[in-house]
Amino acid sequence: MILEVVMLHVKPNLEYEFEATFKQASRIISSMDGYLSHELHRCIEVKGKYLLLVKWQTLESHTVGFRGSPEYQEWKKLLHHFYEPFPTVEHFEKVD
Protein backbone atom coordinates (compact mmCIF):
# COMPACT_ATOMS: atom_id res chain seq x y z
CA MET A 1 0.00 0.00 0.00
CA ILE A 2 1.22 3.49 -0.90
CA LEU A 3 0.08 6.65 0.88
CA GLU A 4 -0.17 9.79 -1.25
CA VAL A 5 0.18 12.91 0.90
CA VAL A 6 -0.70 16.37 -0.37
CA MET A 7 -0.81 19.68 1.49
CA LEU A 8 -3.36 21.89 -0.26
CA HIS A 9 -3.59 25.67 0.07
CA VAL A 10 -6.95 26.88 -1.20
CA LYS A 11 -7.25 30.47 -2.41
CA PRO A 12 -8.90 32.82 0.11
CA ASN A 13 -12.70 32.78 0.32
CA LEU A 14 -12.99 29.66 -1.86
CA GLU A 15 -12.94 27.11 0.96
CA TYR A 16 -16.67 26.35 0.94
CA GLU A 17 -16.75 25.99 -2.85
CA PHE A 18 -13.62 23.81 -2.76
CA GLU A 19 -15.10 21.45 -0.16
CA ALA A 20 -18.33 21.08 -2.14
CA THR A 21 -16.45 20.47 -5.38
CA PHE A 22 -14.11 18.01 -3.68
CA LYS A 23 -17.11 15.88 -2.71
CA GLN A 24 -18.02 15.71 -6.39
CA ALA A 25 -14.42 14.94 -7.41
CA SER A 26 -14.21 12.19 -4.78
CA ARG A 27 -16.46 10.04 -6.96
CA ILE A 28 -13.85 10.24 -9.70
CA ILE A 29 -10.85 9.16 -7.68
CA SER A 30 -12.71 6.47 -5.79
CA SER A 31 -13.66 4.78 -9.08
CA MET A 32 -10.04 4.29 -10.20
CA ASP A 33 -8.23 0.94 -10.36
CA GLY A 34 -5.83 0.58 -7.46
CA TYR A 35 -7.62 3.16 -5.30
CA LEU A 36 -8.14 2.06 -1.70
CA SER A 37 -9.38 5.11 0.25
CA HIS A 38 -8.94 8.83 0.81
CA GLU A 39 -9.42 11.46 3.49
CA LEU A 40 -9.50 15.25 3.32
CA HIS A 41 -8.63 17.15 6.51
CA ARG A 42 -9.17 20.88 7.14
CA CYS A 43 -6.47 22.65 9.18
CA ILE A 44 -7.74 24.21 12.38
CA GLU A 45 -4.99 26.82 12.71
CA VAL A 46 -4.61 27.98 9.10
CA LYS A 47 -7.67 28.95 7.07
CA GLY A 48 -7.62 27.46 3.59
CA LYS A 49 -5.07 24.74 4.39
CA TYR A 50 -6.03 21.09 3.82
CA LEU A 51 -4.32 17.73 4.03
CA LEU A 52 -5.27 15.09 1.45
CA LEU A 53 -4.37 11.47 2.13
CA VAL A 54 -5.00 8.85 -0.55
CA LYS A 55 -4.21 5.15 -0.23
CA TRP A 56 -3.28 3.31 -3.42
CA GLN A 57 -2.43 -0.35 -4.01
CA THR A 58 0.78 0.64 -5.83
CA LEU A 59 2.63 3.82 -6.76
CA GLU A 60 1.79 3.18 -10.41
CA SER A 61 -1.92 3.03 -9.56
CA HIS A 62 -1.61 6.75 -8.87
CA THR A 63 1.20 7.98 -11.10
CA VAL A 64 0.36 5.98 -14.23
CA GLY A 65 -3.21 4.71 -13.84
CA PHE A 66 -4.93 7.75 -12.37
CA ARG A 67 -2.75 10.54 -13.75
CA GLY A 68 -2.75 8.97 -17.20
CA SER A 69 -6.52 8.60 -17.33
CA PRO A 70 -9.28 10.73 -18.86
CA GLU A 71 -10.80 10.85 -15.36
CA TYR A 72 -7.72 12.74 -14.14
CA GLN A 73 -8.42 15.47 -16.69
CA GLU A 74 -11.86 15.91 -15.15
CA TRP A 75 -10.31 15.91 -11.63
CA LYS A 76 -7.90 18.66 -12.74
CA LYS A 77 -10.70 20.71 -14.28
CA LEU A 78 -12.74 20.50 -11.08
CA LEU A 79 -10.00 21.15 -8.50
CA HIS A 80 -6.70 22.56 -9.72
CA HIS A 81 -7.89 26.17 -10.04
CA PHE A 82 -8.50 26.30 -6.26
CA TYR A 83 -4.81 25.91 -5.30
CA GLU A 84 -2.23 28.64 -4.65
CA PRO A 85 0.56 27.64 -4.69
CA PHE A 86 0.17 24.42 -6.63
CA PRO A 87 0.72 21.51 -4.23
CA THR A 88 3.59 19.06 -4.06
CA VAL A 89 2.55 15.42 -4.01
CA GLU A 90 4.60 12.91 -2.03
CA HIS A 91 4.26 9.16 -1.65
CA PHE A 92 5.01 7.10 1.44
CA GLU A 93 5.23 3.43 2.28
CA LYS A 94 4.69 1.84 5.66
CA VAL A 95 7.76 0.82 7.64
CA ASP A 96 7.40 -2.66 9.13
GROMACS .gro file of N, CA and C in nm:
model
  288
    1MET      N    1   0.084  -0.118   0.000
    1MET     CA    2   0.000   0.000   0.000
    1MET      C    3   0.088   0.124   0.000
    2ILE      N    4   0.050   0.222  -0.080
    2ILE     CA    5   0.122   0.349  -0.090
    2ILE      C    6   0.028   0.459  -0.041
    3LEU      N    7   0.084   0.551   0.038
    3LEU     CA    8   0.008   0.665   0.088
    3LEU      C    9   0.052   0.791   0.013
    4GLU      N   10  -0.041   0.850  -0.059
    4GLU     CA   11  -0.017   0.979  -0.125
    4GLU      C   12  -0.052   1.088  -0.024
    5VAL      N   13   0.038   1.182  -0.007
    5VAL     CA   14   0.018   1.291   0.090
    5VAL      C   15   0.033   1.424   0.018
    6VAL      N   16  -0.071   1.509   0.032
    6VAL     CA   17  -0.070   1.637  -0.037
    6VAL      C   18  -0.120   1.746   0.057
    7MET      N   19  -0.040   1.851   0.074
    7MET     CA   20  -0.081   1.968   0.149
    7MET      C   21  -0.139   2.067   0.048
    8LEU      N   22  -0.266   2.101   0.067
    8LEU     CA   23  -0.336   2.189  -0.026
    8LEU      C   24  -0.358   2.326   0.039
    9HIS      N   25  -0.331   2.431  -0.036
    9HIS     CA   26  -0.359   2.567   0.007
    9HIS      C   27  -0.462   2.624  -0.089
   10VAL      N   28  -0.583   2.640  -0.038
   10VAL     CA   29  -0.695   2.688  -0.120
   10VAL      C   30  -0.696   2.841  -0.116
   11LYS      N   31  -0.720   2.900  -0.231
   11LYS     CA   32  -0.725   3.047  -0.241
   11LYS      C   33  -0.829   3.104  -0.143
   12PRO      N   34  -0.801   3.221  -0.089
   12PRO     CA   35  -0.890   3.282   0.011
   12PRO      C   36  -1.034   3.293  -0.038
   13ASN      N   37  -1.125   3.266   0.053
   13ASN     CA   38  -1.270   3.278   0.032
   13ASN      C   39  -1.327   3.175  -0.065
   14LEU      N   40  -1.249   3.072  -0.099
   14LEU     CA   41  -1.299   2.966  -0.186
   14LEU      C   42  -1.313   2.832  -0.113
   15GLU      N   43  -1.296   2.835   0.019
   15GLU     CA   44  -1.294   2.711   0.096
   15GLU      C   45  -1.427   2.634   0.084
   16TYR      N   46  -1.537   2.703   0.099
   16TYR     CA   47  -1.667   2.635   0.094
   16TYR      C   48  -1.689   2.573  -0.044
   17GLU      N   49  -1.660   2.649  -0.148
   17GLU     CA   50  -1.675   2.599  -0.285
   17GLU      C   51  -1.582   2.481  -0.310
   18PHE      N   52  -1.458   2.490  -0.261
   18PHE     CA   53  -1.362   2.381  -0.276
   18PHE      C   54  -1.415   2.254  -0.210
   19GLU      N   55  -1.462   2.264  -0.087
   19GLU     CA   56  -1.510   2.145  -0.016
   19GLU      C   57  -1.628   2.081  -0.089
   20ALA      N   58  -1.719   2.161  -0.140
   20ALA     CA   59  -1.833   2.108  -0.214
   20ALA      C   60  -1.788   2.040  -0.344
   21THR      N   61  -1.695   2.103  -0.413
   21THR     CA   62  -1.645   2.047  -0.538
   21THR      C   63  -1.564   1.922  -0.512
   22PHE      N   64  -1.489   1.920  -0.401
   22PHE     CA   65  -1.411   1.801  -0.368
   22PHE      C   66  -1.501   1.680  -0.347
   23LYS      N   67  -1.617   1.700  -0.287
   23LYS     CA   68  -1.711   1.588  -0.271
   23LYS      C   69  -1.749   1.530  -0.406
   24GLN      N   70  -1.771   1.616  -0.503
   24GLN     CA   71  -1.802   1.571  -0.639
   24GLN      C   72  -1.682   1.497  -0.699
   25ALA      N   73  -1.564   1.553  -0.684
   25ALA     CA   74  -1.442   1.494  -0.741
   25ALA      C   75  -1.406   1.362  -0.673
   26SER      N   76  -1.450   1.343  -0.550
   26SER     CA   77  -1.421   1.219  -0.478
   26SER      C   78  -1.477   1.098  -0.550
   27ARG      N   79  -1.588   1.115  -0.619
   27ARG     CA   80  -1.646   1.004  -0.696
   27ARG      C   81  -1.552   0.961  -0.809
   28ILE      N   82  -1.479   1.056  -0.862
   28ILE     CA   83  -1.385   1.024  -0.970
   28ILE      C   84  -1.272   0.939  -0.918
   29ILE      N   85  -1.203   0.987  -0.816
   29ILE     CA   86  -1.085   0.916  -0.768
   29ILE      C   87  -1.120   0.780  -0.709
   30SER      N   88  -1.234   0.773  -0.644
   30SER     CA   89  -1.271   0.647  -0.579
   30SER      C   90  -1.311   0.538  -0.679
   31SER      N   91  -1.330   0.576  -0.805
   31SER     CA   92  -1.366   0.478  -0.908
   31SER      C   93  -1.244   0.419  -0.979
   32MET      N   94  -1.124   0.467  -0.946
   32MET     CA   95  -1.004   0.429  -1.020
   32MET      C   96  -0.948   0.294  -0.974
   33ASP      N   97  -0.890   0.220  -1.069
   33ASP     CA   98  -0.823   0.094  -1.036
   33ASP      C   99  -0.707   0.123  -0.943
   34GLY      N  100  -0.693   0.042  -0.841
   34GLY     CA  101  -0.583   0.058  -0.746
   34GLY      C  102  -0.611   0.154  -0.633
   35TYR      N  103  -0.723   0.225  -0.638
   35TYR     CA  104  -0.762   0.316  -0.530
   35TYR      C  105  -0.810   0.234  -0.411
   36LEU      N  106  -0.769   0.273  -0.291
   36LEU     CA  107  -0.814   0.206  -0.170
   36LEU      C  108  -0.903   0.295  -0.083
   37SER      N  109  -0.858   0.419  -0.058
   37SER     CA  110  -0.938   0.511   0.025
   37SER      C  111  -0.876   0.650   0.019
   38HIS      N  112  -0.951   0.748   0.068
   38HIS     CA  113  -0.894   0.883   0.081
   38HIS      C  114  -0.963   0.958   0.194
   39GLU      N  115  -0.892   1.059   0.243
   39GLU     CA  116  -0.942   1.146   0.349
   39GLU      C  117  -0.897   1.288   0.318
   40LEU      N  118  -0.985   1.384   0.342
   40LEU     CA  119  -0.950   1.525   0.332
   40LEU      C  120  -0.967   1.586   0.470
   41HIS      N  121  -0.862   1.653   0.519
   41HIS     CA  122  -0.863   1.715   0.651
   41HIS      C  123  -0.846   1.865   0.637
   42ARG      N  124  -0.926   1.941   0.711
   42ARG     CA  125  -0.917   2.088   0.714
   42ARG      C  126  -0.830   2.128   0.833
   43CYS      N  127  -0.733   2.216   0.811
   43CYS     CA  128  -0.647   2.265   0.918
   43CYS      C  129  -0.726   2.356   1.011
   44ILE      N  130  -0.706   2.339   1.139
   44ILE     CA  131  -0.774   2.421   1.238
   44ILE      C  132  -0.706   2.557   1.252
   45GLU      N  133  -0.574   2.558   1.247
   45GLU     CA  134  -0.499   2.682   1.271
   45GLU      C  135  -0.488   2.775   1.150
   46VAL      N  136  -0.486   2.717   1.030
   46VAL     CA  137  -0.461   2.798   0.910
   46VAL      C  138  -0.579   2.785   0.814
   47LYS      N  139  -0.652   2.894   0.797
   47LYS     CA  140  -0.767   2.895   0.707
   47LYS      C  141  -0.722   2.867   0.564
   48GLY      N  142  -0.793   2.778   0.498
   48GLY     CA  143  -0.762   2.746   0.359
   48GLY      C  144  -0.660   2.637   0.340
   49LYS      N  145  -0.608   2.580   0.449
   49LYS     CA  146  -0.507   2.474   0.439
   49LYS      C  147  -0.574   2.339   0.464
   50TYR      N  148  -0.544   2.242   0.375
   50TYR     CA  149  -0.603   2.109   0.382
   50TYR      C  150  -0.495   2.004   0.365
   51LEU      N  151  -0.520   1.888   0.421
   51LEU     CA  152  -0.432   1.773   0.403
   51LEU      C  153  -0.513   1.664   0.333
   52LEU      N  154  -0.464   1.618   0.219
   52LEU     CA  155  -0.527   1.509   0.145
   52LEU      C  156  -0.441   1.385   0.158
   53LEU      N  157  -0.504   1.276   0.201
   53LEU     CA  158  -0.437   1.147   0.213
   53LEU      C  159  -0.512   1.048   0.125
   54VAL      N  160  -0.439   0.984   0.034
   54VAL     CA  161  -0.500   0.885  -0.055
   54VAL      C  162  -0.418   0.757  -0.046
   55LYS      N  163  -0.487   0.646  -0.025
   55LYS     CA  164  -0.421   0.515  -0.023
   55LYS      C  165  -0.442   0.446  -0.158
   56TRP      N  166  -0.330   0.401  -0.214
   56TRP     CA  167  -0.328   0.331  -0.342
   56TRP      C  168  -0.266   0.194  -0.323
   57GLN      N  169  -0.304   0.098  -0.408
   57GLN     CA  170  -0.243  -0.035  -0.401
   57GLN      C  171  -0.095  -0.028  -0.435
   58THR      N  172  -0.062   0.050  -0.539
   58THR     CA  173   0.078   0.064  -0.583
   58THR      C  174   0.103   0.210  -0.621
   59LEU      N  175   0.227   0.248  -0.630
   59LEU     CA  176   0.263   0.382  -0.676
   59LEU      C  177   0.210   0.406  -0.817
   60GLU      N  178   0.223   0.305  -0.902
   60GLU     CA  179   0.179   0.318  -1.041
   60GLU      C  180   0.028   0.334  -1.053
   61SER      N  181  -0.047   0.282  -0.955
   61SER     CA  182  -0.192   0.303  -0.956
   61SER      C  183  -0.223   0.452  -0.959
   62HIS      N  184  -0.142   0.530  -0.890
   62HIS     CA  185  -0.161   0.675  -0.887
   62HIS      C  186  -0.091   0.743  -1.004
   63THR      N  187   0.040   0.720  -1.016
   63THR     CA  188   0.120   0.798  -1.110
   63THR      C  189   0.095   0.764  -1.256
   64VAL      N  190   0.061   0.640  -1.285
   64VAL     CA  191   0.036   0.598  -1.423
   64VAL      C  192  -0.114   0.582  -1.447
   65GLY      N  193  -0.179   0.501  -1.364
   65GLY     CA  194  -0.321   0.471  -1.384
   65GLY      C  195  -0.410   0.593  -1.373
   66PHE      N  196  -0.405   0.660  -1.259
   66PHE     CA  197  -0.493   0.775  -1.237
   66PHE      C  198  -0.447   0.895  -1.319
   67ARG      N  199  -0.322   0.933  -1.304
   67ARG     CA  200  -0.275   1.054  -1.375
   67ARG      C  201  -0.276   1.040  -1.526
   68GLY      N  202  -0.272   0.918  -1.576
   68GLY     CA  203  -0.275   0.897  -1.720
   68GLY      C  204  -0.415   0.876  -1.776
   69SER      N  205  -0.515   0.891  -1.692
   69SER     CA  206  -0.652   0.860  -1.733
   69SER      C  207  -0.731   0.984  -1.775
   70PRO      N  208  -0.837   0.963  -1.853
   70PRO     CA  209  -0.928   1.073  -1.886
   70PRO      C  210  -0.996   1.128  -1.759
   71GLU      N  211  -1.018   1.042  -1.662
   71GLU     CA  212  -1.080   1.085  -1.536
   71GLU      C  213  -0.994   1.188  -1.464
   72TYR      N  214  -0.862   1.176  -1.476
   72TYR     CA  215  -0.772   1.274  -1.414
   72TYR      C  216  -0.791   1.412  -1.476
   73GLN      N  217  -0.818   1.417  -1.605
   73GLN     CA  218  -0.842   1.547  -1.669
   73GLN      C  219  -0.965   1.615  -1.610
   74GLU      N  220  -1.067   1.536  -1.579
   74GLU     CA  221  -1.186   1.591  -1.515
   74GLU      C  222  -1.155   1.636  -1.372
   75TRP      N  223  -1.077   1.557  -1.298
   75TRP     CA  224  -1.031   1.591  -1.163
   75TRP      C  225  -0.959   1.726  -1.165
   76LYS      N  226  -0.865   1.740  -1.259
   76LYS     CA  227  -0.790   1.866  -1.274
   76LYS      C  228  -0.884   1.983  -1.300
   77LYS      N  229  -0.978   1.964  -1.391
   77LYS     CA  230  -1.070   2.071  -1.428
   77LYS      C  231  -1.154   2.114  -1.307
   78LEU      N  232  -1.193   2.020  -1.225
   78LEU     CA  233  -1.274   2.050  -1.108
   78LEU      C  234  -1.194   2.120  -0.997
   79LEU      N  235  -1.069   2.077  -0.973
   79LEU     CA  236  -1.000   2.115  -0.850
   79LEU      C  237  -0.877   2.204  -0.864
   80HIS      N  238  -0.801   2.192  -0.970
   80HIS     CA  239  -0.670   2.256  -0.972
   80HIS      C  240  -0.674   2.408  -0.966
   81HIS      N  241  -0.782   2.471  -1.008
   81HIS     CA  242  -0.789   2.617  -1.004
   81HIS      C  243  -0.807   2.672  -0.861
   82PHE      N  244  -0.834   2.586  -0.765
   82PHE     CA  245  -0.850   2.630  -0.626
   82PHE      C  246  -0.716   2.653  -0.555
   83TYR      N  247  -0.606   2.597  -0.605
   83TYR     CA  248  -0.481   2.591  -0.530
   83TYR      C  249  -0.386   2.707  -0.560
   84GLU      N  250  -0.328   2.761  -0.453
   84GLU     CA  251  -0.223   2.864  -0.465
   84GLU      C  252  -0.137   2.860  -0.340
   85PRO      N  253  -0.014   2.813  -0.350
   85PRO     CA  254   0.056   2.764  -0.469
   85PRO      C  255   0.009   2.623  -0.505
   86PHE      N  256   0.053   2.578  -0.622
   86PHE     CA  257   0.017   2.442  -0.663
   86PHE      C  258   0.087   2.343  -0.571
   87PRO      N  259   0.017   2.240  -0.525
   87PRO     CA  260   0.072   2.151  -0.423
   87PRO      C  261   0.178   2.054  -0.476
   88THR      N  262   0.262   2.012  -0.382
   88THR     CA  263   0.359   1.906  -0.406
   88THR      C  264   0.299   1.776  -0.356
   89VAL      N  265   0.308   1.673  -0.437
   89VAL     CA  266   0.255   1.542  -0.401
   89VAL      C  267   0.372   1.453  -0.362
   90GLU      N  268   0.358   1.386  -0.247
   90GLU     CA  269   0.460   1.291  -0.203
   90GLU      C  270   0.395   1.158  -0.176
   91HIS      N  271   0.475   1.051  -0.187
   91HIS     CA  272   0.426   0.916  -0.165
   91HIS      C  273   0.507   0.850  -0.054
   92PHE      N  274   0.438   0.776   0.031
   92PHE     CA  275   0.501   0.710   0.144
   92PHE      C  276   0.462   0.563   0.147
   93GLU      N  277   0.553   0.483   0.205
   93GLU     CA  278   0.523   0.343   0.228
   93GLU      C  279   0.543   0.313   0.375
   94LYS      N  280   0.466   0.218   0.424
   94LYS     CA  281   0.469   0.184   0.566
   94LYS      C  282   0.601   0.113   0.599
   95VAL      N  283   0.656   0.148   0.714
   95VAL     CA  284   0.776   0.082   0.764
   95VAL      C  285   0.733  -0.030   0.857
   96ASP      N  286   0.777  -0.151   0.827
   96ASP     CA  287   0.740  -0.266   0.913
   96ASP      C  288   0.831  -0.279   1.032
   0.00000   0.00000   0.00000
